[in-house]
Coordinates of C-alpha atoms in Angstrom, one line a residue:
M1 CA 106.2 100.8 83.6
G2 CA 107.9 100.9 80.2
L3 CA 108.1 98.5 77.3
G4 CA 108.6 94.9 78.4
L5 CA 109.4 96.0 82.0
Q6 CA 107.9 94.5 85.1
M7 CA 106.5 96.3 88.1
V8 CA 109.8 95.7 90.0
W9 CA 111.4 98.4 87.8
W10 CA 109.6 100.9 90.1
R11 CA 112.4 100.9 92.6
D12 CA 111.4 100.0 96.2
D13 CA 113.0 103.1 97.6
F14 CA 111.4 105.4 95.0
C15 CA 108.0 104.0 96.1
A16 CA 109.0 104.4 99.8
E17 CA 109.6 108.1 99.2
L18 CA 106.0 108.3 98.0
T19 CA 104.5 106.3 100.8
G20 CA 106.5 108.4 103.3
R21 CA 104.5 111.4 101.9
G22 CA 101.2 109.8 102.7
L23 CA 100.5 108.2 99.3
R24 CA 99.6 104.5 98.8
V25 CA 101.5 102.8 95.9
V26 CA 100.3 100.0 93.7
R27 CA 102.7 98.6 91.2
F28 CA 101.5 96.1 88.6
D29 CA 102.5 94.2 85.6
N30 CA 101.0 95.1 82.2
R31 CA 99.8 92.3 80.1
D32 CA 102.5 90.0 78.6
V33 CA 105.0 90.7 81.4
G34 CA 105.7 89.4 84.9
H35 CA 102.7 87.8 86.7
S36 CA 100.2 89.2 84.2
T37 CA 98.3 87.4 81.5
R38 CA 100.2 86.3 78.4
V39 CA 98.1 87.0 75.3
R40 CA 98.3 84.9 72.2
G41 CA 98.8 86.7 68.9
P42 CA 101.5 88.2 66.6
G43 CA 104.0 90.7 67.9
V44 CA 106.7 92.8 66.2
S45 CA 110.0 91.4 65.0
A46 CA 113.1 93.5 65.0
F47 CA 112.8 93.9 61.2
G48 CA 109.1 94.7 61.3
F49 CA 109.7 97.4 64.0
L50 CA 112.3 99.2 61.8
R51 CA 109.9 98.9 58.9
R52 CA 107.0 100.2 60.9
R53 CA 105.1 97.0 60.1
A54 CA 102.9 95.7 62.8
T55 CA 99.6 93.9 63.3
A56 CA 98.4 94.7 66.8
T57 CA 96.9 91.9 68.9
Y58 CA 95.6 94.5 71.3
S59 CA 95.7 98.3 71.7
L60 CA 96.9 100.8 74.2
G61 CA 93.2 101.3 75.0
D62 CA 92.9 97.6 75.9
M63 CA 95.9 98.0 78.2
A64 CA 94.2 101.1 79.7
D65 CA 91.0 99.1 80.4
D66 CA 93.2 96.5 82.2
T67 CA 94.4 99.3 84.4
A68 CA 90.9 100.7 85.0
G69 CA 89.8 97.2 86.1
L70 CA 92.6 97.1 88.7
I71 CA 91.7 100.6 89.9
E72 CA 88.1 99.5 90.4
Q73 CA 89.3 96.8 92.7
V74 CA 92.0 98.5 94.8
A75 CA 91.0 102.2 94.6
P76 CA 87.2 102.5 93.9
D77 CA 87.2 106.2 94.7
G78 CA 89.8 106.8 92.0
A79 CA 93.6 106.8 91.6
H80 CA 96.5 109.1 90.7
L81 CA 98.1 107.6 87.6
V82 CA 101.9 107.7 87.0
G83 CA 103.2 106.1 83.9
V84 CA 106.7 106.0 82.3
S85 CA 107.4 105.6 78.6
L86 CA 104.8 103.0 77.4
G87 CA 103.2 103.4 80.8
S88 CA 102.7 107.1 80.1
L89 CA 100.8 106.3 76.9
I90 CA 98.6 103.9 78.8
A91 CA 98.1 106.4 81.6
Q92 CA 96.9 109.0 79.1
E93 CA 94.4 106.5 77.7
V94 CA 93.1 105.7 81.2
A95 CA 92.6 109.4 81.9
I96 CA 90.7 109.7 78.6
R97 CA 88.6 106.5 78.7
H98 CA 88.1 106.3 82.5
A99 CA 88.1 110.0 83.6
A100 CA 85.8 109.3 86.6
R101 CA 88.4 106.9 88.1
T102 CA 91.3 109.3 87.5
R103 CA 92.1 111.9 90.1
S104 CA 95.3 113.1 88.4
V105 CA 97.8 111.9 85.8
V106 CA 101.6 112.1 85.5
S107 CA 103.0 111.3 82.1
I108 CA 106.7 110.6 82.1
M109 CA 108.7 110.2 78.9
G110 CA 105.6 110.1 76.7
R111 CA 104.0 111.7 73.7
P112 CA 100.4 112.4 72.4
G113 CA 100.5 110.0 69.5
D114 CA 100.3 112.6 66.7
G115 CA 103.0 110.9 64.7
R116 CA 105.2 114.0 64.5
T117 CA 106.3 114.7 68.0
G118 CA 108.2 112.5 70.4
T119 CA 109.3 110.3 67.5
V120 CA 111.1 107.1 68.5
A121 CA 114.7 106.6 67.7
R122 CA 114.1 103.2 66.3
R123 CA 117.7 102.2 65.7
M124 CA 118.5 102.8 69.4
L125 CA 115.3 101.0 70.6
I126 CA 115.9 98.0 68.5
E127 CA 118.3 96.5 71.0
F128 CA 115.4 96.1 73.4
V129 CA 113.5 94.1 70.8
R130 CA 116.0 91.4 69.9
P131 CA 117.8 89.2 72.4
P132 CA 121.1 90.7 73.8
A133 CA 124.3 89.3 72.4
I134 CA 125.7 89.1 76.0
D135 CA 124.1 88.0 79.2
P136 CA 120.7 89.7 79.8
V137 CA 121.7 91.5 83.0
E138 CA 124.8 93.3 81.7
G139 CA 123.1 93.7 78.3
L140 CA 120.4 95.9 79.8
V141 CA 123.0 97.8 82.0
A142 CA 124.8 98.6 78.8
S143 CA 121.6 99.6 77.0
F144 CA 120.5 102.0 79.8
G145 CA 124.0 103.5 79.7
R146 CA 123.4 104.4 76.1
I147 CA 119.9 105.8 76.4
G148 CA 119.9 107.0 79.9
S149 CA 120.8 110.3 81.7
Q150 CA 124.2 111.9 81.4
R151 CA 124.7 111.7 85.2
R152 CA 124.0 108.0 85.7
T153 CA 126.1 106.5 88.5
A154 CA 127.3 103.0 89.5
Q155 CA 124.2 102.9 91.8
D156 CA 121.9 103.4 88.8
D157 CA 123.6 100.5 87.0
E158 CA 123.2 98.3 90.2
D159 CA 119.5 99.3 90.2
V160 CA 119.2 97.9 86.7
R161 CA 120.9 94.6 87.7
T162 CA 118.6 94.3 90.7
A163 CA 115.5 94.9 88.5
V164 CA 116.6 92.4 85.9
R165 CA 117.3 89.7 88.4
R166 CA 114.1 90.2 90.2
S167 CA 112.2 90.1 86.9
M168 CA 113.9 86.8 85.9
S169 CA 113.0 85.3 89.3
R170 CA 109.3 86.2 89.1
G171 CA 108.5 84.0 86.2
P172 CA 109.0 83.2 82.5
G173 CA 110.6 85.6 80.0
D174 CA 108.6 88.6 78.9
D175 CA 107.5 89.1 75.3
S176 CA 107.5 92.8 74.4
G177 CA 106.6 92.2 70.7
R178 CA 102.9 92.6 71.2
Q179 CA 103.4 95.7 73.3
L180 CA 105.5 97.2 70.6
A181 CA 102.7 96.5 68.1
A182 CA 100.3 98.4 70.3
I183 CA 102.7 101.3 70.3
L184 CA 103.1 101.3 66.5
N185 CA 99.3 101.4 66.2
E186 CA 98.7 104.1 68.7
R187 CA 96.2 106.8 67.9
D188 CA 96.4 110.6 68.0
R189 CA 95.1 111.5 71.5
R190 CA 95.5 115.3 71.3
A191 CA 91.8 116.1 70.9
D192 CA 90.8 113.8 73.8
L193 CA 93.6 115.0 75.9
G194 CA 92.3 118.5 75.4
R195 CA 89.1 117.5 77.2
L196 CA 90.8 116.3 80.3
Q197 CA 89.9 118.2 83.5
M198 CA 92.0 116.5 86.2
P199 CA 95.4 117.8 87.3
A200 CA 98.2 116.7 85.0
L201 CA 102.0 116.8 85.1
V202 CA 104.2 116.0 82.1
V203 CA 107.8 115.0 82.8
H204 CA 110.5 114.7 80.1
G205 CA 114.2 114.8 79.8
N206 CA 115.8 117.2 77.4
Q207 CA 118.4 114.5 76.5
D208 CA 115.8 111.7 75.8
R209 CA 117.1 109.8 72.8
I210 CA 114.3 107.3 72.6
I211 CA 111.2 109.6 72.7
Q212 CA 112.3 113.0 71.7
P213 CA 111.5 115.9 74.1
S214 CA 109.0 117.3 71.6
G215 CA 106.7 114.5 72.8
G216 CA 106.6 115.8 76.3
R217 CA 106.1 119.4 75.2
A218 CA 103.2 118.4 72.8
T219 CA 101.6 116.3 75.5
A220 CA 101.6 119.3 78.0
A221 CA 100.3 121.6 75.3
A222 CA 97.4 119.2 74.6
I223 CA 96.2 119.0 78.3
P224 CA 94.6 122.1 79.6
G225 CA 96.2 123.5 82.7
S226 CA 98.9 120.8 82.8
E227 CA 102.4 121.4 84.2
L228 CA 105.5 120.7 82.1
L229 CA 108.6 119.6 84.0
E230 CA 111.5 119.3 81.5
I231 CA 114.6 118.1 83.3
N232 CA 118.0 119.2 82.0
G233 CA 120.3 116.3 81.4
M234 CA 117.7 113.5 81.9
G235 CA 117.6 110.8 79.3
H236 CA 115.2 107.9 78.8
D237 CA 115.4 106.7 82.4
L238 CA 114.7 107.6 86.0
A239 CA 118.2 107.9 87.3
R240 CA 118.4 108.6 91.0
W241 CA 119.5 112.2 90.7
T242 CA 116.1 112.9 89.0
W243 CA 114.0 111.5 91.8
P244 CA 113.6 114.6 94.0
A245 CA 112.1 116.6 91.2
V246 CA 110.0 113.8 89.9
I247 CA 108.7 112.7 93.3
D248 CA 108.0 116.3 94.3
G249 CA 106.0 116.7 91.1
I250 CA 104.0 113.5 91.7
E251 CA 103.1 114.6 95.2
R252 CA 102.2 118.1 94.1
T253 CA 100.0 116.8 91.3
A254 CA 98.3 114.2 93.6
R255 CA 97.6 116.8 96.3
R256 CA 95.8 118.9 93.6
G257 CA 93.8 115.9 92.6
G258 CA 92.8 114.7 96.1
P259 CA 89.3 115.8 97.4
P260 CA 89.3 118.3 100.3
G261 CA 89.7 116.6 103.7
M262 CA 90.7 113.3 102.2
K263 CA 94.1 111.7 102.0
P264 CA 94.9 111.3 98.3
L265 CA 94.8 107.8 97.0
G266 CA 97.8 106.5 95.0
L267 CA 98.6 102.9 94.0
R268 CA 99.4 100.1 96.4
D269 CA 102.1 97.5 95.9
D270 CA 100.9 94.3 94.3
D271 CA 104.1 92.2 94.3

């Protein structure tokens, strides 16, 4: 999932749609969030983020290796990767570094790391770095209202409340500063993406105000034979009205990546 977000941000009913189509779903916490390992080391302050100053304790490649280790345990024949925002950058690295374990990859709200496309609107993202001035639940509801899709509904706001409360109940607070440092130190993946051979889908909203739509277009251009799904009116979120197109795309890509006569593997829930 995205920056600082736990696995519970993958909505239960979103995952149920995928399992209903014959896919297994594994959700997991990246390092430094939820039930995953907390890593010692410097992160990025709000000031440092705006100044593009960051010393990375770990890299996106390290986070990709974490994911590959999980795949080895739960899906030894390979997995279909789906990543959102930060998760999409990690998914790209997994596909590059562990191609033998990757049947297909879906990159949502991502970029290829070239430093010119998909630039981050830092002054909008800064509110996710520093503590909210109001209570954390309503603070994130307000934040997603600013960065999210034009057609967000009251149900989408309630989904955010549920995810925040579930995250808070699962353990101590999450520190996204080190994850931010990894993003600020990301590498240009275009050449390596150009060597991928598995099916790939790139999803991006044309109203994304965090990672500009050029990031999705550049990612799709870098991956041979990839499909670009640019959704009109979608921001930097997965509002419910986007689900049919996104879920159809995930299934379509997974079916292409599954071996003949074998039910495609996805990711199983690891709550």
